[in-house]
Amino acid sequence: MLYAWIKAGHVIALIAWMAAMLYLPRLFVYHAALPPGSGAQSETFKVMERRLLKAIMTPAMIATWIFGLSLAWMSGLYAAGWLQAKFLLVLAMSGMHGWFARMVKDFAADRNRRDHRFYRIVNEVPTLLMIAIVILAVVKPSLGW
């Protein structure tokens, strides 16, 4: 029964993390498209980006890791090739998370030097990682590692 509750927590945390990972770069697109001197609009985006990162995205990532590692340990599947591949992709997603956190700081300090087109492309990376992670978790392919 505990395993099922941990799995539910993992899925809930993952959904929250992915929602934020997909929404934050979209905020960057709109923020970067603002003309210089957009005062109040820029400040609104700064608040939204900071709150999304600190109140939702980071706690959800931490919970996803805690629940996920607990599941791997409890199930004994940590040696499975599909889970090791998933682990590497989740590490990449965590790296994207850290990079997004850096971008939040750059926007907050008015140091962003990238245009909205850059963020439109970056917005696709978490989606691609998520697709691969879900396929590994659901299909559990035999990778022969």
XYZ file of C-alpha atoms in Angstrom:
145
model
C 0.000 0.000 0.000
C 2.857 2.399 0.801
C 4.339 1.801 -2.658
C 1.071 2.910 -4.302
C 0.996 6.124 -2.229
C 4.607 6.903 -3.105
C 3.868 6.254 -6.778
C 0.864 8.609 -6.598
C 3.054 11.264 -4.973
C 5.644 10.787 -7.715
C 3.061 11.258 -10.473
C 1.509 14.316 -8.784
C 4.916 15.950 -8.236
C 5.945 15.135 -11.799
C 2.813 16.751 -13.229
C 3.426 19.934 -11.209
C 7.112 20.012 -12.188
C 6.395 19.512 -15.883
C 3.623 22.112 -15.905
C 6.090 24.646 -14.516
C 8.906 23.491 -16.833
C 6.619 24.061 -19.814
C 5.169 27.361 -18.585
C 8.310 29.147 -17.373
C 10.044 29.329 -20.776
C 6.738 30.538 -22.237
C 6.867 33.409 -19.718
C 10.437 34.054 -20.913
C 9.139 34.314 -24.508
C 6.680 37.041 -23.541
C 9.112 38.776 -21.176
C 11.888 38.879 -23.785
C 9.467 40.297 -26.368
C 8.738 43.374 -24.244
C 10.172 46.621 -25.560
C 12.861 48.309 -23.421
C 11.433 50.460 -20.662
C 8.340 48.317 -20.124
C 8.537 48.969 -16.383
C 5.354 47.602 -14.836
C 4.911 44.812 -17.383
C 8.487 43.633 -16.903
C 8.107 43.720 -13.124
C 4.933 41.624 -13.374
C 6.805 38.981 -15.375
C 9.644 39.004 -12.840
C 7.195 38.260 -10.013
C 5.456 35.527 -12.006
C 8.755 33.873 -12.965
C 10.149 34.000 -9.436
C 6.978 32.648 -7.812
C 6.609 29.862 -10.364
C 10.220 28.797 -9.795
C 10.258 29.028 -6.005
C 6.696 28.049 -5.041
C 5.948 25.332 -7.586
C 8.815 24.246 -9.818
C 11.609 23.657 -7.302
C 9.489 21.963 -4.602
C 7.890 19.761 -7.285
C 11.302 18.770 -8.655
C 12.549 17.857 -5.182
C 9.411 15.808 -4.481
C 9.700 14.073 -7.863
C 13.271 13.038 -7.061
C 12.460 11.877 -3.528
C 9.439 9.829 -4.597
C 11.182 8.493 -7.701
C 14.310 7.365 -5.871
C 12.119 5.773 -3.194
C 10.231 3.833 -5.861
C 13.456 2.662 -7.505
C 14.812 1.476 -4.176
C 11.578 -0.171 -3.018
C 10.992 -1.974 -6.320
C 14.594 -3.067 -6.825
C 14.384 -1.852 -10.429
C 17.324 0.547 -10.112
C 19.489 -1.867 -12.155
C 17.027 -2.008 -15.084
C 18.372 -0.407 -18.262
C 15.170 1.515 -18.934
C 15.274 3.041 -15.446
C 18.932 3.995 -15.780
C 18.148 5.698 -19.103
C 15.190 7.452 -17.476
C 17.469 8.546 -14.630
C 19.867 10.156 -17.135
C 17.015 12.003 -18.836
C 15.657 13.203 -15.484
C 19.181 14.455 -14.698
C 19.062 16.382 -17.999
C 15.634 17.773 -17.035
C 17.080 18.828 -13.676
C 19.898 20.560 -15.544
C 17.309 22.435 -17.608
C 15.610 23.370 -14.339
C 18.872 24.855 -13.056
C 19.417 26.701 -16.324
C 15.891 28.127 -16.136
C 16.581 29.244 -12.556
C 19.633 31.111 -13.867
C 17.470 32.764 -16.530
C 14.991 33.891 -13.860
C 17.889 35.604 -12.069
C 19.053 37.216 -15.319
C 15.590 38.589 -16.076
C 15.236 39.802 -12.474
C 18.499 41.741 -12.814
C 17.587 43.013 -16.313
C 20.507 41.043 -17.778
C 18.628 39.044 -20.395
C 20.368 39.349 -23.760
C 18.389 36.752 -25.712
C 15.356 37.420 -27.882
C 11.974 35.726 -27.739
C 12.863 33.364 -30.616
C 15.589 31.758 -28.487
C 13.079 31.044 -25.722
C 10.562 29.612 -28.203
C 13.155 26.990 -29.149
C 14.262 26.370 -25.550
C 10.591 25.852 -24.662
C 10.600 22.615 -26.691
C 13.456 20.885 -24.832
C 11.487 19.949 -21.681
C 8.711 18.607 -23.912
C 11.090 16.304 -25.779
C 12.703 15.118 -22.544
C 9.281 14.496 -20.997
C 8.143 12.413 -23.975
C 11.235 10.204 -23.774
C 10.925 9.841 -19.989
C 7.258 8.837 -20.182
C 7.967 6.300 -22.935
C 10.716 4.734 -20.823
C 8.494 4.618 -17.727
C 5.449 3.172 -19.490
C 6.961 0.900 -22.157
C 10.002 -0.162 -20.113
C 11.973 -1.231 -23.176
C 14.725 -3.784 -22.796
C 17.848 -1.742 -23.427
C 20.330 -4.522 -22.731
C 22.668 -2.378 -20.625
